[in-house]
Short mmCIF file of C-alpha atoms and ligand atoms in Angstrom, two decimals:
data_model
loop_
_atom_site.label_atom_id
_atom_site.label_comp_id
_atom_site.label_asym_id
_atom_site.label_seq_id
_atom_site.Cartn_x
_atom_site.Cartn_y
_atom_site.Cartn_z
CA UNK A 489 12.99 -3.90 -19.24
CA UNK A 490 12.69 -0.07 -19.11
CA UNK A 491 12.61 1.61 -15.69
CA UNK A 492 10.01 4.19 -16.66
CA UNK A 493 6.34 3.76 -17.57
CA UNK A 494 5.30 4.33 -21.16
CA UNK A 495 1.82 4.77 -22.62
CA UNK A 496 1.28 1.00 -22.74
CA UNK A 497 3.41 -0.56 -19.98
CA UNK A 498 4.29 -0.08 -16.32
CA UNK A 499 8.06 0.33 -15.88
CA UNK A 500 10.28 -1.75 -13.57
CA UNK A 501 10.21 0.90 -10.81
CA UNK A 502 6.39 1.18 -10.68
CA UNK A 503 6.08 -2.63 -10.61
CA UNK A 504 8.75 -2.95 -7.90
CA UNK A 505 6.98 -0.32 -5.76
CA UNK A 506 3.56 -1.93 -6.34
CA UNK A 507 4.54 -5.50 -5.44
CA UNK A 508 6.87 -4.65 -2.56
CA UNK A 509 4.20 -2.47 -0.89
CA UNK A 510 1.48 -5.07 -1.66
CA UNK A 511 3.52 -7.86 -0.01
CA UNK A 512 4.51 -5.73 2.99
CA UNK A 513 0.90 -4.61 3.58
CA UNK A 514 -0.31 -8.20 4.01
CA UNK A 515 2.58 -8.94 6.42
CA UNK A 516 1.84 -5.66 8.24
CA UNK A 517 -1.87 -6.39 8.76
CA UNK A 518 -0.99 -9.84 10.14
CA UNK A 519 1.67 -8.31 12.44
CA UNK A 520 -0.86 -5.69 13.69
CA UNK A 521 -3.40 -8.32 14.75
CA UNK A 522 -0.77 -10.72 16.08
CA UNK A 523 0.95 -8.12 18.24
CA UNK A 524 -2.37 -7.05 19.80
CA UNK A 525 -3.57 -10.64 20.38
CA UNK A 526 -0.24 -12.10 21.64
CA UNK A 527 -0.01 -12.84 25.39
CA UNK A 528 2.21 -10.54 27.44
CA UNK A 529 5.61 -12.18 26.77
CA UNK A 530 8.86 -10.77 25.23
CA UNK A 531 7.62 -12.03 21.83
CA UNK A 532 4.76 -9.49 22.00
CA UNK A 533 7.34 -6.70 22.32
CA UNK A 534 9.25 -7.96 19.25
CA UNK A 535 6.04 -8.26 17.23
CA UNK A 536 5.26 -4.62 18.05
CA UNK A 537 8.80 -3.48 17.14
CA UNK A 538 8.42 -5.24 13.77
CA UNK A 539 4.90 -3.85 13.21
CA UNK A 540 5.91 -0.26 13.93
CA UNK A 541 9.22 -0.51 12.01
CA UNK A 542 7.60 -2.07 8.96
CA UNK A 543 4.88 0.63 9.12
CA UNK A 544 7.57 3.33 8.83
CA UNK A 545 9.25 1.43 5.94
CA UNK A 546 5.86 1.27 4.14
CA UNK A 547 5.34 5.01 4.71
CA UNK A 548 8.77 5.79 3.18
CA UNK A 549 8.18 3.43 0.23
CA UNK A 550 4.78 5.00 -0.53
CA UNK A 551 6.22 8.55 -0.37
CA UNK A 552 9.03 7.48 -2.76
CA UNK A 553 6.46 5.77 -4.98
CA UNK A 554 4.33 8.93 -5.18
CA UNK A 555 7.35 11.09 -6.00
CA UNK A 556 8.31 8.62 -8.76
CA UNK A 557 4.73 8.70 -10.05
CA UNK A 558 4.77 12.52 -10.18
CA UNK A 559 7.53 12.38 -12.81
CA UNK A 560 6.20 9.21 -14.43
CA UNK A 561 2.59 9.29 -15.60
CA UNK A 562 0.68 5.99 -15.48
CA UNK A 563 0.12 4.06 -18.74
CA UNK A 564 -3.16 4.73 -20.51
CA UNK A 565 -6.19 2.68 -19.53
CA UNK A 566 -7.14 -0.07 -22.02
CA UNK A 567 -9.17 1.44 -24.88
CA UNK A 568 -12.09 -0.86 -24.02
CA UNK A 569 -12.49 0.72 -20.57
CA UNK A 570 -15.57 2.95 -20.24
CA UNK A 571 -15.35 6.36 -18.53
CA UNK A 572 -17.03 5.28 -15.29
CA UNK A 573 -14.47 2.49 -14.82
CA UNK A 574 -11.57 4.90 -15.35
CA UNK A 575 -13.06 7.27 -12.76
CA UNK A 576 -13.66 4.35 -10.35
CA UNK A 577 -10.07 3.10 -10.81
CA UNK A 578 -8.56 6.58 -10.29
CA UNK A 579 -10.73 7.08 -7.18
CA UNK A 580 -9.82 3.75 -5.56
CA UNK A 581 -6.11 4.20 -6.38
CA UNK A 582 -6.21 7.78 -4.97
CA UNK A 583 -7.90 6.57 -1.77
CA UNK A 584 -5.40 3.69 -1.46
CA UNK A 585 -2.48 6.14 -1.65
CA UNK A 586 -4.17 8.46 0.88
CA UNK A 587 -4.78 5.62 3.39
CA UNK A 588 -1.26 4.24 2.88
CA UNK A 589 0.08 7.63 4.03
CA UNK A 590 -2.44 8.45 6.79
CA UNK A 591 -2.55 4.96 8.37
CA UNK A 592 1.15 4.70 9.34
CA UNK A 593 1.13 8.34 10.46
CA UNK A 594 -1.88 7.55 12.71
CA UNK A 595 0.22 4.70 14.16
CA UNK A 596 3.07 7.16 14.77
CA UNK A 597 0.62 9.56 16.53
CA UNK A 598 -0.76 6.63 18.54
CA UNK A 599 2.71 5.56 19.63
CA UNK A 600 3.55 9.16 20.62
CA UNK A 601 0.30 9.63 22.59
CA UNK A 602 0.99 6.36 24.42
CA UNK A 603 4.42 7.76 25.37
CA UNK A 604 6.27 4.63 24.22
CA UNK A 605 9.89 5.39 23.24
CA UNK A 606 10.57 3.63 19.96
CA UNK A 607 13.52 3.02 17.64
CA UNK A 608 12.89 1.82 14.06
CA UNK A 609 14.34 -1.74 13.98
CA UNK A 610 15.91 -0.89 17.34
CA UNK A 611 18.19 1.61 15.58
CA UNK A 612 16.80 5.07 14.66
CA UNK A 613 14.78 6.91 17.29
CA UNK A 614 11.33 7.99 16.05
CA UNK A 615 10.59 11.49 17.42
CA UNK A 616 7.28 11.89 19.32
CA UNK A 617 4.64 13.87 17.40
CA UNK A 618 2.72 14.90 20.56
CA UNK A 619 2.91 14.78 24.36
CA UNK A 620 1.73 11.58 26.08
CA UNK A 621 -2.02 11.60 26.76
CA UNK A 622 -4.31 8.78 27.87
CA UNK A 623 -7.55 10.03 26.28
CA UNK A 624 -5.75 10.79 22.98
CA UNK A 625 -4.22 7.29 22.98
CA UNK A 626 -7.73 5.78 23.07
CA UNK A 627 -8.90 8.03 20.21
CA UNK A 628 -5.80 7.29 18.11
CA UNK A 629 -6.22 3.51 18.62
CA UNK A 630 -9.82 3.85 17.35
CA UNK A 631 -8.68 5.85 14.29
CA UNK A 632 -5.82 3.39 13.56
CA UNK A 633 -8.17 0.37 13.68
CA UNK A 634 -10.84 2.15 11.60
CA UNK A 635 -8.28 3.10 8.93
CA UNK A 636 -7.09 -0.53 8.91
CA UNK A 637 -10.62 -1.62 7.97
CA UNK A 638 -10.91 1.15 5.35
CA UNK A 639 -7.66 -0.17 3.81
CA UNK A 640 -8.97 -3.74 3.79
CA UNK A 641 -12.26 -2.64 2.14
CA UNK A 642 -10.36 -0.74 -0.58
CA UNK A 643 -8.13 -3.77 -1.15
CA UNK A 644 -11.15 -6.06 -1.57
CA UNK A 645 -12.58 -3.66 -4.22
CA UNK A 646 -9.12 -3.35 -5.87
CA UNK A 647 -8.56 -7.11 -6.08
CA UNK A 648 -12.14 -7.82 -7.27
CA UNK A 649 -11.65 -5.22 -10.03
CA UNK A 650 -8.40 -6.95 -11.07
CA UNK A 651 -10.15 -10.35 -11.16
CA UNK A 652 -12.94 -8.85 -13.30
CA UNK A 653 -10.48 -7.26 -15.76
CA UNK A 654 -8.37 -10.37 -16.11
CA UNK A 655 -10.91 -13.19 -16.13
CA UNK A 656 -14.13 -11.56 -17.35
CA UNK A 657 -13.08 -8.66 -19.57
CA UNK A 658 -9.80 -10.37 -20.49
CA UNK A 659 -7.88 -7.10 -20.94
CA UNK A 660 -4.21 -6.27 -20.23
CA UNK A 661 -4.74 -4.68 -16.79
CA UNK A 662 -3.21 -7.48 -14.67
CA UNK A 663 -0.78 -8.79 -17.29
CA UNK A 664 1.06 -5.50 -17.62
CA UNK A 665 1.46 -5.10 -13.83
CA UNK A 666 3.13 -8.54 -13.57
CA UNK A 667 6.94 -8.65 -13.24
CA UNK A 668 8.84 -9.53 -16.45
CA UNK A 669 5.73 -9.16 -18.65
CA UNK A 670 5.68 -6.59 -21.45
CA UNK A 671 2.78 -5.83 -23.78
CA UNK A 672 4.19 -5.43 -27.33
CA UNK A 673 3.91 -1.99 -29.01
CA UNK A 674 1.83 -3.33 -31.91
CA UNK A 675 -0.78 -5.03 -29.68
CA UNK A 676 -4.43 -3.98 -29.80
CA UNK A 677 -4.02 -2.50 -26.30
CA UNK A 678 -7.10 -4.24 -24.94
C1 HEM B 979 -3.18 -9.64 -5.03
C2 HEM B 979 -3.01 -8.38 -4.89
C3 HEM B 979 -2.99 -7.31 -5.94
C4 HEM B 979 -3.15 -7.36 -7.31
C5 HEM B 979 -3.42 -8.59 -8.16
C6 HEM B 979 -3.01 -6.01 -7.82
C7 HEM B 979 -3.05 -5.61 -9.14
C8 HEM B 979 -2.95 -4.33 -9.62
C9 HEM B 979 -2.98 -3.95 -11.01
C10 HEM B 979 -3.19 -4.92 -12.15
C11 HEM B 979 -2.84 -2.59 -11.08
C12 HEM B 979 -2.82 -1.74 -12.37
C13 HEM B 979 -4.17 -1.11 -12.53
C14 HEM B 979 -4.25 -0.27 -13.77
O1 HEM B 979 -3.49 -0.46 -14.73
O2 HEM B 979 -5.14 0.60 -13.79
C15 HEM B 979 -2.71 -2.09 -9.74
C16 HEM B 979 -2.53 -0.76 -9.43
C17 HEM B 979 -2.45 -0.31 -8.15
N1 HEM B 979 -2.42 -1.09 -7.00
FE1 HEM B 979 -2.61 -3.11 -6.89
N2 HEM B 979 -2.80 -5.15 -6.77
C18 HEM B 979 -2.77 -5.92 -5.62
C19 HEM B 979 -2.55 -5.47 -4.34
C20 HEM B 979 -2.39 -4.15 -4.02
C21 HEM B 979 -2.14 -3.69 -2.69
C22 HEM B 979 -2.01 -4.59 -1.45
C23 HEM B 979 -2.05 -2.33 -2.76
C24 HEM B 979 -1.81 -1.34 -1.68
C25 HEM B 979 -1.71 -1.61 -0.45
C26 HEM B 979 -2.24 -1.94 -4.14
C27 HEM B 979 -2.21 -0.63 -4.60
C28 HEM B 979 -2.31 -0.26 -5.92
C29 HEM B 979 -2.29 1.13 -6.38
C30 HEM B 979 -2.18 2.38 -5.50
C31 HEM B 979 -2.38 1.08 -7.77
C32 HEM B 979 -2.40 2.29 -8.72
C33 HEM B 979 -1.05 2.49 -9.34
C34 HEM B 979 -0.95 3.88 -9.94
O3 HEM B 979 -1.81 4.26 -10.76
O4 HEM B 979 -0.01 4.58 -9.53
N3 HEM B 979 -2.43 -3.07 -4.89
N4 HEM B 979 -2.77 -3.17 -8.87
C1 HEM B 980 0.63 0.73 6.76
C2 HEM B 980 0.94 0.71 8.03
C3 HEM B 980 0.12 0.07 9.14
C4 HEM B 980 -0.92 -0.81 9.11
C5 HEM B 980 -1.61 -1.45 7.90
C6 HEM B 980 -1.29 -1.07 10.49
C7 HEM B 980 -2.31 -1.93 10.89
C8 HEM B 980 -2.59 -2.25 12.20
C9 HEM B 980 -3.57 -3.23 12.61
C10 HEM B 980 -4.46 -4.05 11.68
C11 HEM B 980 -3.56 -3.27 13.98
C12 HEM B 980 -4.42 -4.18 14.88
C13 HEM B 980 -5.62 -3.40 15.34
C14 HEM B 980 -6.52 -4.21 16.24
O1 HEM B 980 -7.27 -5.03 15.71
O2 HEM B 980 -6.47 -4.00 17.47
C15 HEM B 980 -2.57 -2.32 14.44
C16 HEM B 980 -2.28 -2.05 15.76
C17 HEM B 980 -1.31 -1.18 16.19
N1 HEM B 980 -0.44 -0.44 15.38
FE1 HEM B 980 -0.46 -0.39 13.37
N2 HEM B 980 -0.46 -0.35 11.31
C18 HEM B 980 0.41 0.36 10.53
C19 HEM B 980 1.44 1.20 10.97
C20 HEM B 980 1.76 1.45 12.29
C21 HEM B 980 2.84 2.31 12.74
C22 HEM B 980 3.80 3.08 11.82
C23 HEM B 980 2.81 2.28 14.11
C24 HEM B 980 3.69 3.01 15.10
C25 HEM B 980 4.79 3.68 14.84
C26 HEM B 980 1.73 1.42 14.52
C27 HEM B 980 1.39 1.15 15.82
C28 HEM B 980 0.38 0.29 16.22
C29 HEM B 980 0.05 0.04 17.61
C30 HEM B 980 0.73 0.65 18.85
C31 HEM B 980 -1.03 -0.88 17.60
C32 HEM B 980 -1.75 -1.47 18.81
C33 HEM B 980 -3.05 -0.71 19.02
C34 HEM B 980 -3.84 -1.31 20.17
O3 HEM B 980 -3.33 -1.27 21.28
O4 HEM B 980 -4.95 -1.81 19.91
N3 HEM B 980 1.11 0.92 13.38
N4 HEM B 980 -1.99 -1.70 13.34
#
């Protein structure tokens, strides 16, 4: 299984980045809601430590993923895909990347404004990005929650598009993103 993408297939690295971030994002959303809703017990503190730490891991993974992508162009879209669908796909993917960067950074700003000292997994201290401020904390919480909903909306569109490609248009879009699946060179590339 080649590491790099080619014109037909996603490489091992792109697939590993895609599915690790996809899995972590679902865990992260659940942790976000759980940590806010949990009653004030030591467990709430641990949930928050996990939420913030995982958020920083996701940020690092997405930055690494984008750097990898810079040197590794995506495979071509299936030949059956009209122009508007290609533009829609590029737009949603671009917005997903943007939110995946801005959302954890907004959490980092929020944590700094709240003046909460924090170590990633209890180990590496995360420097504060701004001085503690009550009004800013409120604003940053609002932005963090709003971005969370933007991410969820983009994911709904993304997953519906995948369902449409795989079950209605029956093209290779989903198949070639699955681990251990390779589309043969001589295929029709549909
Ligand atoms: C059940 C969940 C998911 C499925 C089935 C799925 C499937 C796919 C497929 C098939 C592609 C390739 C699209 C193409 O060839 O044009 C793709 C690309 C992509 N997916 Fe997902 N995905 C899922 C969840 C997620 C999640 C949770 C995220 C982000 C949080 C995400 C972010 C992306 C991005 C950014 C791309 C574009 C890759 C690139 O061009 O660099 N996906 N996804
Ligand atoms: C991709 C990364 C992230 C996602 C998807 C995410 C998502 C969420 C969600 C869904 C909530 C619950 C909001 C609510 O309904 O009240 C939340 C809350 C929170 N997140 Fe994140 N988060 C991310 C990264 C981070 C990071 C990196 C930090 C800090 C370093 C952070 C700090 C917080 C804090 C402090 C809250 C509680 C806000 C409140 O008091 O209402 N998050 N996050």
